[in-house]
Amino acid sequence: MRVERIELWQTNMELVSPFVTSYGIEHFVEHIMVRIDAEGVTGWGECVAEGTPFYSYETVTTVWHIMQDFLIPAIIGKDLKKASDCVSLFEKVRGHRMAKAGIEAALWDVFAKAGGFSLSKMLGGTRNSIDVGVSIGIQSSEIELLKKIDAYLKEGYKRIKIKISPGHDLAPVKAVRRQFPDILFQVDANSAYTLADIDLFKKMDDYNLLLIEQPLGYEDIHEHSKLQKEIKTAVCLDESILSLADTQAAIGLNSCRIINIKPGRVGGFTESKLIHDYCQTMKVPVWHGGMYESGIGRAGNVALASLPNFTLPGDISASKRYYKEDIIEPKFVVNQDGTMDVPQGPGIGVKVNEKALKKVTVKKAGFSN
Ligand code: OSB
Ligand code: MG
């Protein structure tokens, strides 16, 4: 397929409610949508770098620069045989995985559509529906938190994750467990702690948590292994895992017993599949994280999460949990049994609503050769 045209649509979408984590508060989400046209086929992908460098060093501005000046010139006008061909063409660029993943995602959609396959089939998915959970930011009060959890459970969500930060950790965990003794429940610290907090994590062992996500440094693997040795609860790494090599290091050092996969964080679906397959061989379960994607990125997440070793519910929630107006049709919904249907149509299996997309677009450019 000859890559004829690439468009970047930078968006700014308002969250239905602000999201508070250990690293800040977010009201709006800035992402970049990538449209690729090749031989009459249009593919879409979403780049999940945010406006701020607080989760990852990449931002919408660095992504724009890396895509425009390096990644797009590496593939524009080229005849690719498969989506993963871009991986070697991008190899000279170090890091900038979210930028690479945004373009790779659009290519996967192009190739799946051209072949008449769903993205799920193309990636090796084996399920028609996936188990889903919800990630809840730090709330203003325990009552508010318990009310939110109750409402999400009534909508069907199979697993609850709450964000924690120093001073907002053990108390909310206790409160949630008191009210909901049997739910699948996990916490995400987004790197807010150090090994000096080990007693706190030992206390968390009393609350039957499914896992503790990224408690220590965002680049750390070594200290997480020290923590994992001292606690019963499974450590799960998010920020620290940028590649298959990181995954092998983390599993080899027993730094975690579970891995969170986000295609943006690891450079795309190709690397995600390598990590998924390696974890499966090592009997390490994986689950699909989220980056407040719009429906474009969410469709890719749902497809990837249909692979067999995604055995824990993902941070893949309904369109309406994030945005008043999603930019795709049909919207993603959660079934009453806590599952989400995997789109079966060609490619990402949802239609981009260009009118809705235009409304949230703040910057746009097209590249052809
Ligand atoms: O740490 O998992 C995280 C959102 C943005 C950046 C990092 C994270 C998150 C979430 C939200 O937890 C997950 C979602 O999209 O539902
Ligand atoms: Mg996380």
Short mmCIF file of C-alpha atoms and ligand atoms in Angstrom, two decimals:
data_model
loop_
_atom_site.label_atom_id
_atom_site.label_comp_id
_atom_site.label_asym_id
_atom_site.label_seq_id
_atom_site.Cartn_x
_atom_site.Cartn_y
_atom_site.Cartn_z
CA MET A 1 0.00 0.00 0.00
CA ARG A 2 1.43 3.36 -1.03
CA VAL A 3 1.19 5.93 1.75
CA GLU A 4 -0.19 8.89 -0.20
CA ARG A 5 -1.31 11.37 2.42
CA ILE A 6 -1.05 11.81 6.16
CA GLU A 7 -3.11 14.30 8.16
CA LEU A 8 -2.63 15.33 11.77
CA TRP A 9 -5.63 16.62 13.70
CA GLN A 10 -4.71 18.00 17.12
CA THR A 11 -7.74 17.84 19.39
CA ASN A 12 -8.75 19.29 22.74
CA MET A 13 -11.66 17.43 24.35
CA GLU A 14 -13.34 18.29 27.64
CA LEU A 15 -13.64 15.44 30.14
CA VAL A 16 -17.12 14.93 31.65
CA SER A 17 -15.48 15.36 35.05
CA PRO A 18 -11.96 16.49 35.98
CA PHE A 19 -9.47 13.66 36.60
CA VAL A 20 -7.16 14.00 39.63
CA THR A 21 -4.03 11.82 39.89
CA SER A 22 -0.86 11.94 42.00
CA TYR A 23 0.66 14.14 39.29
CA GLY A 24 -2.09 16.69 38.76
CA ILE A 25 -5.63 17.56 37.68
CA GLU A 26 -6.92 17.33 34.12
CA HIS A 27 -10.06 19.02 32.74
CA PHE A 28 -9.24 18.71 29.04
CA VAL A 29 -7.35 16.09 27.05
CA GLU A 30 -5.16 17.11 24.11
CA HIS A 31 -4.30 14.32 21.66
CA ILE A 32 -3.37 14.06 17.96
CA MET A 33 -5.49 12.02 15.55
CA VAL A 34 -3.65 10.61 12.53
CA ARG A 35 -5.40 10.00 9.21
CA ILE A 36 -3.58 8.01 6.53
CA ASP A 37 -4.82 7.63 2.96
CA ALA A 38 -3.36 4.82 0.86
CA GLU A 39 -4.72 3.59 -2.46
CA GLY A 40 -8.29 4.61 -1.72
CA VAL A 41 -8.29 3.31 1.88
CA THR A 42 -8.48 5.66 4.89
CA GLY A 43 -7.06 4.62 8.25
CA TRP A 44 -7.21 6.39 11.62
CA GLY A 45 -5.00 6.27 14.71
CA GLU A 46 -4.74 8.28 17.91
CA CYS A 47 -1.54 9.51 19.51
CA VAL A 48 -1.98 9.53 23.30
CA ALA A 49 0.74 12.02 24.31
CA GLU A 50 -0.91 14.71 26.42
CA GLY A 51 -0.50 18.48 26.60
CA THR A 52 1.82 18.15 29.62
CA PRO A 53 4.94 15.97 30.18
CA PHE A 54 3.72 14.65 33.55
CA TYR A 55 2.91 11.05 32.64
CA SER A 56 5.42 10.73 29.78
CA TYR A 57 8.11 13.08 28.45
CA GLU A 58 6.21 13.26 25.15
CA THR A 59 3.68 16.05 24.62
CA VAL A 60 1.45 17.03 21.69
CA THR A 61 4.15 19.55 20.72
CA THR A 62 7.04 17.06 20.71
CA VAL A 63 4.85 14.57 18.84
CA TRP A 64 3.93 17.12 16.18
CA HIS A 65 7.65 17.90 15.68
CA ILE A 66 8.78 14.25 15.58
CA MET A 67 5.96 13.22 13.25
CA GLN A 68 6.33 16.15 10.88
CA ASP A 69 10.13 16.24 10.71
CA PHE A 70 11.09 12.56 11.02
CA LEU A 71 8.34 9.93 11.02
CA ILE A 72 6.15 11.21 8.18
CA PRO A 73 9.15 11.79 5.84
CA ALA A 74 10.27 8.20 6.62
CA ILE A 75 7.06 6.67 5.20
CA ILE A 76 5.35 9.18 2.91
CA GLY A 77 5.21 7.94 -0.69
CA LYS A 78 6.59 4.53 0.35
CA ASP A 79 4.98 1.25 -0.62
CA LEU A 80 4.50 -0.72 2.62
CA LYS A 81 3.66 -4.42 2.63
CA LYS A 82 2.31 -4.49 6.18
CA ALA A 83 1.65 -2.09 9.05
CA SER A 84 4.68 -3.21 11.07
CA ASP A 85 6.99 -2.22 8.17
CA CYS A 86 7.02 1.25 9.72
CA VAL A 87 8.87 -0.09 12.79
CA SER A 88 12.19 -0.46 10.97
CA LEU A 89 11.63 2.76 9.00
CA PHE A 90 11.20 4.59 12.35
CA GLU A 91 14.10 2.80 14.03
CA LYS A 92 16.60 5.65 13.68
CA VAL A 93 14.40 7.83 15.88
CA ARG A 94 15.15 6.98 19.51
CA GLY A 95 12.23 6.88 21.91
CA HIS A 96 9.21 9.04 21.01
CA ARG A 97 7.14 5.89 21.21
CA MET A 98 3.76 7.63 21.45
CA ALA A 99 4.47 9.49 18.20
CA LYS A 100 5.45 6.23 16.48
CA ALA A 101 2.43 4.39 17.88
CA GLY A 102 -0.04 7.03 16.61
CA ILE A 103 1.14 6.56 13.03
CA GLU A 104 1.48 2.78 13.34
CA ALA A 105 -2.14 2.58 14.58
CA ALA A 106 -3.42 4.39 11.47
CA LEU A 107 -1.39 2.00 9.29
CA TRP A 108 -2.87 -1.05 11.06
CA ASP A 109 -6.34 0.36 10.30
CA VAL A 110 -5.39 0.87 6.63
CA PHE A 111 -4.07 -2.69 6.22
CA ALA A 112 -6.95 -4.31 8.12
CA LYS A 113 -9.50 -2.39 6.01
CA ALA A 114 -7.65 -3.22 2.78
CA GLY A 115 -7.72 -6.91 3.69
CA GLY A 116 -11.32 -6.81 4.89
CA PHE A 117 -10.39 -7.93 8.43
CA SER A 118 -11.31 -6.46 11.78
CA LEU A 119 -8.29 -5.00 13.58
CA SER A 120 -8.92 -7.57 16.32
CA LYS A 121 -8.54 -10.47 13.83
CA MET A 122 -5.50 -8.81 12.25
CA LEU A 123 -3.77 -8.50 15.64
CA GLY A 124 -4.55 -12.09 16.64
CA GLY A 125 -7.54 -11.42 18.87
CA THR A 126 -9.52 -14.43 20.03
CA ARG A 127 -12.53 -12.87 21.80
CA ASN A 128 -15.69 -11.09 20.63
CA SER A 129 -16.06 -9.21 23.91
CA ILE A 130 -13.62 -8.08 26.59
CA ASP A 131 -13.92 -7.54 30.34
CA VAL A 132 -13.74 -3.88 31.31
CA GLY A 133 -13.03 -1.83 34.41
CA VAL A 134 -12.94 1.83 35.28
CA SER A 135 -10.19 4.10 36.59
CA ILE A 136 -11.35 6.69 39.12
CA GLY A 137 -9.34 9.82 39.96
CA ILE A 138 -8.78 11.10 43.50
CA GLN A 139 -12.13 12.35 44.86
CA SER A 140 -12.89 15.28 47.16
CA SER A 141 -14.35 13.00 49.84
CA GLU A 142 -14.79 9.33 50.69
CA ILE A 143 -18.57 9.66 50.33
CA GLU A 144 -18.10 10.98 46.79
CA LEU A 145 -15.72 8.11 45.98
CA LEU A 146 -18.10 5.44 47.31
CA LYS A 147 -21.03 6.99 45.39
CA LYS A 148 -19.04 6.95 42.15
CA ILE A 149 -17.94 3.34 42.63
CA ASP A 150 -21.51 2.28 43.39
CA ALA A 151 -22.75 3.93 40.18
CA TYR A 152 -20.03 2.33 38.04
CA LEU A 153 -20.71 -1.11 39.54
CA LYS A 154 -24.40 -0.67 38.71
CA GLU A 155 -23.40 0.09 35.10
CA GLY A 156 -21.69 -3.31 35.06
CA TYR A 157 -17.96 -2.52 35.36
CA LYS A 158 -16.10 -5.64 36.50
CA ARG A 159 -13.21 -3.98 38.28
CA ILE A 160 -12.57 -0.70 40.08
CA LYS A 161 -9.23 1.11 40.11
CA ILE A 162 -8.61 4.20 42.21
CA LYS A 163 -5.74 6.62 42.01
CA ILE A 164 -3.73 7.06 45.21
CA SER A 165 -1.16 9.62 46.33
CA PRO A 166 0.66 10.25 49.62
CA GLY A 167 -2.03 11.22 52.15
CA HIS A 168 -4.81 9.75 49.97
CA ASP A 169 -4.06 6.06 50.12
CA LEU A 170 -4.83 3.74 53.03
CA ALA A 171 -7.99 5.58 54.12
CA PRO A 172 -9.81 5.37 50.76
CA VAL A 173 -8.64 1.76 50.30
CA LYS A 174 -10.12 0.84 53.72
CA ALA A 175 -13.34 2.70 52.99
CA VAL A 176 -13.83 1.01 49.62
CA ARG A 177 -13.14 -2.46 51.04
CA ARG A 178 -15.53 -1.88 53.97
CA GLN A 179 -18.34 -0.94 51.58
CA PHE A 180 -17.50 -3.41 48.77
CA PRO A 181 -15.79 -6.45 50.33
CA ASP A 182 -15.85 -8.65 47.22
CA ILE A 183 -15.19 -6.47 44.17
CA LEU A 184 -12.08 -6.70 41.99
CA PHE A 185 -10.20 -3.66 43.27
CA GLN A 186 -6.77 -2.16 42.49
CA VAL A 187 -4.84 1.07 43.05
CA ASP A 188 -2.58 3.21 40.84
CA ALA A 189 0.11 5.43 42.40
CA ASN A 190 1.62 6.83 39.19
CA SER A 191 5.11 6.76 40.75
CA ALA A 192 4.25 8.84 43.82
CA TYR A 193 6.14 6.76 46.42
CA THR A 194 9.63 5.56 47.36
CA LEU A 195 10.98 2.50 49.18
CA ALA A 196 10.73 4.53 52.39
CA ASP A 197 6.96 3.96 52.13
CA ILE A 198 7.31 0.18 52.34
CA ASP A 199 5.24 -0.05 55.56
CA LEU A 200 2.29 1.54 53.79
CA PHE A 201 2.45 -1.11 51.05
CA LYS A 202 2.73 -3.89 53.67
CA LYS A 203 -0.49 -2.57 55.22
CA MET A 204 -2.18 -2.66 51.81
CA ASP A 205 -1.69 -6.45 51.88
CA ASP A 206 -4.69 -6.62 54.26
CA TYR A 207 -7.19 -5.36 51.63
CA ASN A 208 -7.12 -8.07 48.98
CA LEU A 209 -6.03 -5.77 46.16
CA LEU A 210 -5.74 -7.29 42.71
CA LEU A 211 -2.55 -5.30 42.20
CA ILE A 212 -0.68 -2.08 43.03
CA GLU A 213 0.16 -0.16 39.85
CA GLN A 214 3.46 1.72 39.48
CA PRO A 215 4.12 2.56 43.14
CA LEU A 216 7.78 3.68 42.69
CA GLY A 217 9.90 5.67 40.20
CA TYR A 218 8.61 6.02 36.65
CA GLU A 219 11.89 4.68 35.22
CA ASP A 220 12.59 2.21 38.00
CA ILE A 221 12.72 -1.57 37.72
CA HIS A 222 15.33 -2.37 40.40
CA GLU A 223 13.58 -0.92 43.46
CA HIS A 224 10.22 -2.42 42.46
CA SER A 225 11.87 -5.84 42.80
CA LYS A 226 12.82 -4.98 46.39
CA LEU A 227 9.25 -3.91 47.09
CA GLN A 228 7.69 -6.96 45.42
CA LYS A 229 9.82 -9.25 47.66
CA GLU A 230 8.44 -7.59 50.80
CA ILE A 231 4.72 -7.59 49.98
CA LYS A 232 2.13 -10.23 49.10
CA THR A 233 0.08 -8.06 46.73
CA ALA A 234 1.11 -8.17 43.07
CA VAL A 235 3.03 -5.15 41.81
CA CYS A 236 2.02 -4.13 38.27
CA LEU A 237 4.23 -1.87 36.15
CA ASP A 238 2.87 0.82 33.84
CA GLU A 239 5.25 3.82 33.37
CA SER A 240 8.46 1.72 33.68
CA ILE A 241 7.63 -0.62 30.80
CA LEU A 242 8.48 0.98 27.45
CA SER A 243 9.50 -2.11 25.49
CA LEU A 244 9.88 -5.88 25.37
CA ALA A 245 13.40 -5.43 26.83
CA ASP A 246 11.96 -3.60 29.87
CA THR A 247 9.37 -6.37 30.24
CA GLN A 248 12.09 -9.03 30.22
CA ALA A 249 14.10 -7.08 32.82
CA ALA A 250 11.08 -6.59 35.08
CA ILE A 251 10.00 -10.23 34.92
CA GLY A 252 13.59 -11.47 35.24
CA LEU A 253 14.13 -9.40 38.39
CA ASN A 254 10.68 -10.26 39.83
CA SER A 255 9.87 -6.54 39.91
CA CYS A 256 6.20 -7.21 39.20
CA ARG A 257 3.79 -10.09 38.69
CA ILE A 258 1.47 -8.30 36.25
CA ILE A 259 2.09 -5.97 33.29
CA ASN A 260 -0.07 -3.10 32.06
CA ILE A 261 0.13 -2.70 28.27
CA LYS A 262 -0.62 0.63 26.58
CA PRO A 263 0.28 0.60 22.89
CA GLY A 264 1.18 4.31 22.97
CA ARG A 265 3.66 3.86 25.81
CA VAL A 266 5.52 0.98 24.12
CA GLY A 267 5.59 2.33 20.54
CA GLY A 268 2.60 0.60 18.98
CA PHE A 269 0.70 -2.63 18.41
CA THR A 270 3.74 -4.50 17.07
CA GLU A 271 5.72 -4.03 20.31
CA SER A 272 2.52 -4.60 22.37
CA LYS A 273 2.09 -8.00 20.74
CA LEU A 274 5.71 -8.95 21.48
CA ILE A 275 5.18 -8.00 25.14
CA HIS A 276 1.84 -9.83 25.25
CA ASP A 277 3.35 -13.00 23.77
CA TYR A 278 6.40 -12.94 26.02
CA CYS A 279 4.25 -12.47 29.13
CA GLN A 280 2.04 -15.34 28.02
CA THR A 281 5.10 -17.63 27.75
CA MET A 282 6.24 -16.50 31.20
CA LYS A 283 2.72 -16.99 32.66
CA VAL A 284 2.49 -13.30 33.57
CA PRO A 285 -1.02 -11.87 33.05
CA VAL A 286 -1.42 -8.56 31.22
CA TRP A 287 -4.22 -6.02 31.08
CA HIS A 288 -4.90 -3.05 28.83
CA GLY A 289 -4.32 0.40 30.30
CA GLY A 290 -5.95 3.61 29.09
CA MET A 291 -4.92 7.18 28.25
CA TYR A 292 -8.41 8.80 28.09
CA GLU A 293 -8.55 7.89 24.41
CA SER A 294 -11.34 9.14 22.19
CA GLY A 295 -13.24 6.45 20.30
CA ILE A 296 -10.47 6.27 17.67
CA GLY A 297 -7.79 5.12 20.12
CA ARG A 298 -10.32 3.16 22.18
CA ALA A 299 -11.23 1.04 19.13
CA GLY A 300 -7.57 0.04 18.85
CA ASN A 301 -7.39 -0.70 22.57
CA VAL A 302 -10.48 -2.92 22.44
CA ALA A 303 -9.02 -4.83 19.48
CA LEU A 304 -5.68 -5.38 21.22
CA ALA A 305 -7.38 -6.39 24.48
CA SER A 306 -9.12 -9.21 22.60
CA LEU A 307 -5.81 -11.15 22.53
CA PRO A 308 -5.75 -14.23 24.80
CA ASN A 309 -3.32 -13.17 27.57
CA PHE A 310 -5.32 -10.02 28.41
CA THR A 311 -6.88 -11.91 31.29
CA LEU A 312 -7.63 -8.99 33.64
CA PRO A 313 -10.23 -6.25 32.95
CA GLY A 314 -8.80 -3.20 31.16
CA ASP A 315 -9.03 0.55 31.76
CA ILE A 316 -11.34 0.58 28.77
CA SER A 317 -14.57 2.32 29.68
CA ALA A 318 -17.64 3.60 27.83
CA SER A 319 -17.36 6.69 25.58
CA LYS A 320 -19.70 8.62 27.91
CA ARG A 321 -17.46 7.98 30.92
CA TYR A 322 -14.87 10.30 29.31
CA TYR A 323 -16.50 12.72 26.85
CA LYS A 324 -19.90 14.34 26.26
CA GLU A 325 -19.54 13.80 22.54
CA ASP A 326 -17.19 11.08 21.31
CA ILE A 327 -15.88 11.47 17.77
CA ILE A 328 -16.90 8.03 16.45
CA GLU A 329 -20.07 6.06 15.68
CA PRO A 330 -21.28 3.88 17.17
CA LYS A 331 -20.13 4.93 20.66
CA PHE A 332 -18.48 2.41 22.96
CA VAL A 333 -20.86 1.13 25.64
CA VAL A 334 -20.46 -1.22 28.57
CA ASN A 335 -22.82 -4.20 28.67
CA GLN A 336 -24.64 -4.93 31.91
CA ASP A 337 -22.34 -7.96 32.45
CA GLY A 338 -19.24 -5.73 32.47
CA THR A 339 -18.08 -6.57 28.97
CA MET A 340 -17.54 -4.45 25.88
CA ASP A 341 -18.16 -5.78 22.38
CA VAL A 342 -15.15 -5.98 20.07
CA PRO A 343 -16.04 -4.24 16.76
CA GLN A 344 -16.27 -6.82 13.97
CA GLY A 345 -16.28 -4.52 10.92
CA PRO A 346 -13.15 -3.91 8.83
CA GLY A 347 -10.26 -2.11 10.58
CA ILE A 348 -11.10 -0.28 13.79
CA GLY A 349 -14.75 -1.08 13.06
CA VAL A 350 -16.12 2.34 13.99
CA LYS A 351 -16.77 5.39 11.79
CA VAL A 352 -15.03 8.68 12.52
CA ASN A 353 -17.63 11.44 12.89
CA GLU A 354 -15.72 14.17 11.07
CA LYS A 355 -18.23 16.84 12.10
CA ALA A 356 -17.68 16.04 15.79
CA LEU A 357 -13.93 15.74 15.18
CA LYS A 358 -13.80 19.19 13.50
CA LYS A 359 -15.50 20.75 16.54
CA VAL A 360 -12.70 19.63 18.86
CA THR A 361 -9.80 20.20 16.44
CA VAL A 362 -7.42 23.05 17.33
CA LYS A 363 -4.68 22.48 14.74
CA LYS A 364 -4.51 20.56 11.51
CA ALA A 365 -1.96 19.82 8.78
CA GLY A 366 -1.70 17.52 5.77
CA PHE A 367 1.39 15.96 4.20
CA SER A 368 1.61 14.43 0.72
CA ASN A 369 4.51 13.81 -1.61
O1 OSB B 1 -1.69 5.77 34.87
O2 OSB B 1 -3.07 4.48 33.96
C1 OSB B 1 -2.64 5.62 34.11
C2 OSB B 1 -4.78 8.15 32.19
C3 OSB B 1 -3.79 8.94 31.64
C4 OSB B 1 -2.48 8.68 31.93
C5 OSB B 1 -2.12 7.61 32.78
C6 OSB B 1 -3.11 6.80 33.31
C7 OSB B 1 -4.46 7.09 33.04
C8 OSB B 1 -5.59 6.37 33.63
C9 OSB B 1 -6.94 6.49 32.94
O3 OSB B 1 -5.53 5.73 34.66
C10 OSB B 1 -7.32 5.24 32.25
C11 OSB B 1 -8.45 5.41 31.26
O4 OSB B 1 -8.21 5.88 30.12
O5 OSB B 1 -9.57 5.06 31.63
MG MG B 2 -1.19 3.74 35.47
#
